[in-house]
Short mmCIF file of C-alpha atoms in Angstrom, two decimals:
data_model
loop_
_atom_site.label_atom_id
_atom_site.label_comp_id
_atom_site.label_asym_id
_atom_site.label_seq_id
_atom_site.Cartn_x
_atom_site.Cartn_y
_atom_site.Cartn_z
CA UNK A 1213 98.54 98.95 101.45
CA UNK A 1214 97.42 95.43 100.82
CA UNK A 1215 96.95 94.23 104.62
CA UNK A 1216 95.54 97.43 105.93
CA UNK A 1217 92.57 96.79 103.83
CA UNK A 1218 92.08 93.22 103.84
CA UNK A 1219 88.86 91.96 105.69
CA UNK A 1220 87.10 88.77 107.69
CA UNK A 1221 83.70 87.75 107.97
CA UNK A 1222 83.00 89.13 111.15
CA UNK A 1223 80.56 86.40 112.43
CA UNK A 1224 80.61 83.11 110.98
CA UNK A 1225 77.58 81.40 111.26
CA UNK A 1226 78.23 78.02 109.56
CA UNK A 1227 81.57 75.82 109.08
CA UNK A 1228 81.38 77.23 105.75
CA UNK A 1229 81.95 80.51 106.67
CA UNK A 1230 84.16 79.34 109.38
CA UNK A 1231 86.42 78.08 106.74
CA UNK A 1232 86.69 80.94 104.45
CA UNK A 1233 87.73 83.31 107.89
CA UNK A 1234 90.23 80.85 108.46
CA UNK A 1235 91.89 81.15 105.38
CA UNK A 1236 91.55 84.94 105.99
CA UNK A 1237 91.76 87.93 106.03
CA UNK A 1238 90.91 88.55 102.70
CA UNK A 1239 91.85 91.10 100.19
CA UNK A 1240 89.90 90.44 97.14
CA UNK A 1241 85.92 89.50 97.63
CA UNK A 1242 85.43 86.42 95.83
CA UNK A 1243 81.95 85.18 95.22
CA UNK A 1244 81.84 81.61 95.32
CA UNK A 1245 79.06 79.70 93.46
CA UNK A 1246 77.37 78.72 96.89
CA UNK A 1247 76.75 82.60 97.10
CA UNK A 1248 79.14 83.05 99.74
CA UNK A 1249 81.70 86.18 99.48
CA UNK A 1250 85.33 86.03 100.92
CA UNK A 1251 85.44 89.37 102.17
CA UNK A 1252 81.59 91.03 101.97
CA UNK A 1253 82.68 94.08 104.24
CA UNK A 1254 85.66 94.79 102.26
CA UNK A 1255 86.34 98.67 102.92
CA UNK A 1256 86.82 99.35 98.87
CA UNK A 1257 83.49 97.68 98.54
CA UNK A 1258 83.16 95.24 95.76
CA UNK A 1259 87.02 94.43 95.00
CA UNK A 1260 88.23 93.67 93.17
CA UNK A 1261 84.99 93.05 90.52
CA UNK A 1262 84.38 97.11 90.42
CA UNK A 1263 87.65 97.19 88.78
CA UNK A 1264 87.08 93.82 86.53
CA UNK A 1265 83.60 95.41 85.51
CA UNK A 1266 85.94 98.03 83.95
CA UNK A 1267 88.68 95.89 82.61
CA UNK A 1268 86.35 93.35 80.89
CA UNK A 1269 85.11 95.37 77.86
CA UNK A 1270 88.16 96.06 76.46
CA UNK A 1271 89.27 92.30 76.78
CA UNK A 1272 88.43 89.19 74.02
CA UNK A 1273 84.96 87.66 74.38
CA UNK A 1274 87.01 84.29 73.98
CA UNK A 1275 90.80 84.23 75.40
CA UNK A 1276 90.83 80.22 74.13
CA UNK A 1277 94.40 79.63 73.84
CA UNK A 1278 95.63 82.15 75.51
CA UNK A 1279 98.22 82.14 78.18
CA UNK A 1280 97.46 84.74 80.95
CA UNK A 1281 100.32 85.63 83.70
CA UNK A 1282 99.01 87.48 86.44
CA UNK A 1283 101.60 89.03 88.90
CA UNK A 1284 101.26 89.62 92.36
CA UNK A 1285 97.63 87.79 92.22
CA UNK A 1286 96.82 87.23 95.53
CA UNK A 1287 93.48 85.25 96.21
CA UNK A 1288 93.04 84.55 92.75
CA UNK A 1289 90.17 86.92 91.54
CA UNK A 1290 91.29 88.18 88.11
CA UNK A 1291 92.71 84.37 87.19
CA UNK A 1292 89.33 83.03 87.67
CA UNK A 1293 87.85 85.35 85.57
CA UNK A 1294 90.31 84.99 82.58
CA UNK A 1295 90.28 80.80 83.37
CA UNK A 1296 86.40 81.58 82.68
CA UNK A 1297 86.83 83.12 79.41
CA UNK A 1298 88.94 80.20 78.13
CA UNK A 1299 92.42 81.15 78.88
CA UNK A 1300 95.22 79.19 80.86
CA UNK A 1301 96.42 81.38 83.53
CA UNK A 1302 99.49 81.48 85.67
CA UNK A 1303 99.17 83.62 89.17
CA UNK A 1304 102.40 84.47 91.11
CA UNK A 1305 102.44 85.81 94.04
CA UNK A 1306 105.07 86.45 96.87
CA UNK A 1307 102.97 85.88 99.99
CA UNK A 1308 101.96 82.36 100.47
CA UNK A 1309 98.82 83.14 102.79
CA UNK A 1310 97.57 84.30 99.21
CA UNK A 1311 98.31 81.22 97.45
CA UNK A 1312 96.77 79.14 99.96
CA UNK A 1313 93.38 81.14 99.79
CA UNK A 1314 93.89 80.92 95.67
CA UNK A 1315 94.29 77.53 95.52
CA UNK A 1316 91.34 76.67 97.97
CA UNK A 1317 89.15 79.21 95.83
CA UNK A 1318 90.20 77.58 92.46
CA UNK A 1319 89.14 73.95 93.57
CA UNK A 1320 85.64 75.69 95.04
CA UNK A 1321 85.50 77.03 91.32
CA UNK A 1322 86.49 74.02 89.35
CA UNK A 1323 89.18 75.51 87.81
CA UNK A 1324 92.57 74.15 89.20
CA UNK A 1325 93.35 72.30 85.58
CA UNK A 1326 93.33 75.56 83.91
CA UNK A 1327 95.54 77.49 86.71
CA UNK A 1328 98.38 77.42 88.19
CA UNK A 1329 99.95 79.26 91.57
CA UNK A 1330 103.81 80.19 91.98
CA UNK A 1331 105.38 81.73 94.87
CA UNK A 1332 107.55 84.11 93.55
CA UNK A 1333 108.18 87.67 92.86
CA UNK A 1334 108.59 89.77 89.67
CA UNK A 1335 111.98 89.44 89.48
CA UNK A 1336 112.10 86.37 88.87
CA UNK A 1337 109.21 85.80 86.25
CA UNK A 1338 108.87 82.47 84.12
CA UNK A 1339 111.63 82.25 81.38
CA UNK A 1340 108.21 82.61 78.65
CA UNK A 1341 106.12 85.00 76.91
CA UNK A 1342 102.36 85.08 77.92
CA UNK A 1343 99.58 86.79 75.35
CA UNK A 1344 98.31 88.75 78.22
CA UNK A 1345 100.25 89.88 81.69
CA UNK A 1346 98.25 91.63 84.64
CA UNK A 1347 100.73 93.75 86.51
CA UNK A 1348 98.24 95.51 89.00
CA UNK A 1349 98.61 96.97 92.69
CA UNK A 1350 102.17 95.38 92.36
CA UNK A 1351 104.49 98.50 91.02
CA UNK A 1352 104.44 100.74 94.04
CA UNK A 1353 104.98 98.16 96.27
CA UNK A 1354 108.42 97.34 93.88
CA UNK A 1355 111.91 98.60 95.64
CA UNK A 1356 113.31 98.66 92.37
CA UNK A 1357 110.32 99.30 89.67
CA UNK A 1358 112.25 99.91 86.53
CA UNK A 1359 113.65 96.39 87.24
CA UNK A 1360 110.30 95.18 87.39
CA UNK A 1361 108.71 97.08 84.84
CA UNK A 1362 112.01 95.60 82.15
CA UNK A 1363 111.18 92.26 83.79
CA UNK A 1364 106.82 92.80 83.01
CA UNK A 1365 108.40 93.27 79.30
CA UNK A 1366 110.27 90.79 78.59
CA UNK A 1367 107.54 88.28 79.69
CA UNK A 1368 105.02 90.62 77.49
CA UNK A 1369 103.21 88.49 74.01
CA UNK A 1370 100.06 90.73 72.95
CA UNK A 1371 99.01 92.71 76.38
CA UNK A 1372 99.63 94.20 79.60
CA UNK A 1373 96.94 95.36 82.50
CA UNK A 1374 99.00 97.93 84.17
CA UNK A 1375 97.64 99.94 87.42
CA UNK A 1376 99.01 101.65 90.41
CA UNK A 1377 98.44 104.03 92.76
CA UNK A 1378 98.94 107.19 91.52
CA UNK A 1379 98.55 111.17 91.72
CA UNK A 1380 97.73 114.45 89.59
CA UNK A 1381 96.27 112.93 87.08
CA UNK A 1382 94.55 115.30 85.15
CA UNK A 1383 98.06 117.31 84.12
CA UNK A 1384 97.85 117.64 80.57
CA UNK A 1385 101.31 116.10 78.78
CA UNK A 1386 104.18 118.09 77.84
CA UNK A 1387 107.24 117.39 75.67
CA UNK A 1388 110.19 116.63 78.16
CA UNK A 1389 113.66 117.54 76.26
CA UNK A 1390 116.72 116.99 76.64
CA UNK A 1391 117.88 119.18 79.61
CA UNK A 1392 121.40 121.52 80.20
CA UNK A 1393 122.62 120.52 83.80
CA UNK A 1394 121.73 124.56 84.40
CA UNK A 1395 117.93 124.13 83.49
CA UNK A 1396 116.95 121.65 86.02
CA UNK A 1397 114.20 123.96 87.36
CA UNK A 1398 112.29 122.77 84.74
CA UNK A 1399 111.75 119.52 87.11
CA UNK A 1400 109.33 121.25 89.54
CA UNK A 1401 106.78 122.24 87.05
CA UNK A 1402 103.65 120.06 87.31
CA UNK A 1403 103.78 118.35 84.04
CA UNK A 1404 107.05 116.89 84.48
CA UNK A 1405 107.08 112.85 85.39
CA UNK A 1406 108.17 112.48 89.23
CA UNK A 1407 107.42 109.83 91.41
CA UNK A 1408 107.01 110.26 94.60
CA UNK A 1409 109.04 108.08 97.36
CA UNK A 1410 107.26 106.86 100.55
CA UNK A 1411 110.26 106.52 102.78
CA UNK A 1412 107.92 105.02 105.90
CA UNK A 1413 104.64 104.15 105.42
CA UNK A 1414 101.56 104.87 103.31
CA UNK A 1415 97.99 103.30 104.58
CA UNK A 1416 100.49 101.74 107.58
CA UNK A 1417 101.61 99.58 105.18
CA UNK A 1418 105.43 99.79 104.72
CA UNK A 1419 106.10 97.97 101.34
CA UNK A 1420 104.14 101.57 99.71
CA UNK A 1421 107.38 102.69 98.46
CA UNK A 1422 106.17 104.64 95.08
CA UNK A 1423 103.70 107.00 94.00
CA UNK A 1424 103.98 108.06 90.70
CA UNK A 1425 102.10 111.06 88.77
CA UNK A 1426 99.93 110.55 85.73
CA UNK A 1427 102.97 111.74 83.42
CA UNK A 1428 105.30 109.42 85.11
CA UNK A 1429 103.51 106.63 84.65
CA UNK A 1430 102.81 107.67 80.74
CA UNK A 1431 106.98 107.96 80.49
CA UNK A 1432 107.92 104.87 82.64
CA UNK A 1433 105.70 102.78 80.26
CA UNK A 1434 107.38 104.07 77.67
CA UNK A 1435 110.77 103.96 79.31
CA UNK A 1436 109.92 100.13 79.23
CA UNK A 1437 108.56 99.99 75.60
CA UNK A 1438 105.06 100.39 75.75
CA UNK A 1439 102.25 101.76 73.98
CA UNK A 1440 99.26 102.72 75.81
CA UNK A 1441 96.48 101.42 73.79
CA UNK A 1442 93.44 102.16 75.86
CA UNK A 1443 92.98 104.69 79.48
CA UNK A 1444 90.72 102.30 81.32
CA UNK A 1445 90.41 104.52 84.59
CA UNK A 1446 92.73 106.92 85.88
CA UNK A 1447 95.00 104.20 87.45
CA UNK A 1448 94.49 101.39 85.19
CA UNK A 1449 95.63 101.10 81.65
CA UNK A 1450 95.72 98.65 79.02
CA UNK A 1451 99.29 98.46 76.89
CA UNK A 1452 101.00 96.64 73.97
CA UNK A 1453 104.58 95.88 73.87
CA UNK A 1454 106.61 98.16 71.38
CA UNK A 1455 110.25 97.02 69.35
CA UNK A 1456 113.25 98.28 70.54
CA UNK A 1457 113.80 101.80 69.82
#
């Protein structure tokens, strides 16, 4: 979905702005100190702030000493924000356009000694714990999620940003039980987590593979051992990491 919405300036008028469309397009709208914006026509508006304006209140004032891992971070946006706070932030990503516009962004910023940019994917995650892991707009895009999600745990200290796309979100939770092999009709009622598989393309974008409903995502988080702790929006919620069961 990623590329379908990414955006340019669409006419430079200074080599200032002919840099930043050079690095582009641009998926998240960064403003830079200068005042200018990466991507000021983005076609979500404001991204990806609108979403940190709702994120941010149920974060620490002060993150000092805290390691951050954000996955699938593209340009950079939320690391800045948590480098900001105090915390020292990792930011993988597997496209390396993205890491290139991070990297310039985070030297315009003055904040390239407190993060750091991988190429990789979230398979293969650092061999650490981090006190607080962003795993947004990356799940649906994942060909094998569950392996992703066990993967987003294992790397899990204090907190996890989770969001993805997602559908029928206002069905009210139901006990799922154990089923006979003769009651699966049970699965088509509304309440029951499904996800929903994109076999070609969503948004033209082909790496949509995934759309879960609201009680899907509720069980997979689970599934993975994790606790909701707060319903930010209806995609994006805020989790701790639970024992084993």
């Amino acid at each position: 979905m990623v590329k379908n919405l990414e955006s340019n300036i669409a006419l430079p008028s200074s080599a200032a702005e002919r840099e930043i469309v050079s690095l582009g397009p641009w998926f998240h709208n960064l403003h830079l100190p200068d005042g200018r914006q990466t991507a000021p026509s983005h076609p979500l508006g404001d991204f990806p702030n609108s979403h940190w304006q709702l994120i941010r209140p149920y974060l620490p004032v002060d993150l000092s000493g805290w390691s951050v891992l954000d996955i699938g971070c593209n340009a950079g946006f939320y690391c800045f924000e948590l480098a900001k706070l105090g915390a020292r932030v990792t930011g993988v990503d597997i496209e390396s356009r993205y890491l290139e516009q991070a990297a310039w962004a985070a030297r315009i910023f003055g904040l390239q000694d407190r993060i750091s940019f991988v190429q990789g994917q979230v398979y293969e995650l650092p061999a650490t714990t981090f006190d607080l892991v962003l795993f947004m707009g990356v799940f649906y895009h994942l060909r094998y999620p569950l392996l992703g999600l066990d993967r987003v745990r294992m790397v899990t200290g204090k907190l996890l940003l989770f969001q993805t796309l997602a559908y029928s979100l206002d069905i009210e939770e139901q006990e799922c039980p154990d089923l006979e092999l003769g009651a699966r009709s049970v699965l088509t009622q509304d309440y029951w987590p499904k996800m929903a598989f994109i076999e070609d393309r969503l948004q033209g974008d082909p790496s949509n593979w995934w759309v879960p409903n609201g009680t899907a995502i509720k069980a997979l988080l689970r599934s993975a051992r994790f606790r909701i702790k707060h319903k930010i929006s209806d995609e994006i919620v805020l989790c701790e990491p639970t024992a084993h069961s």
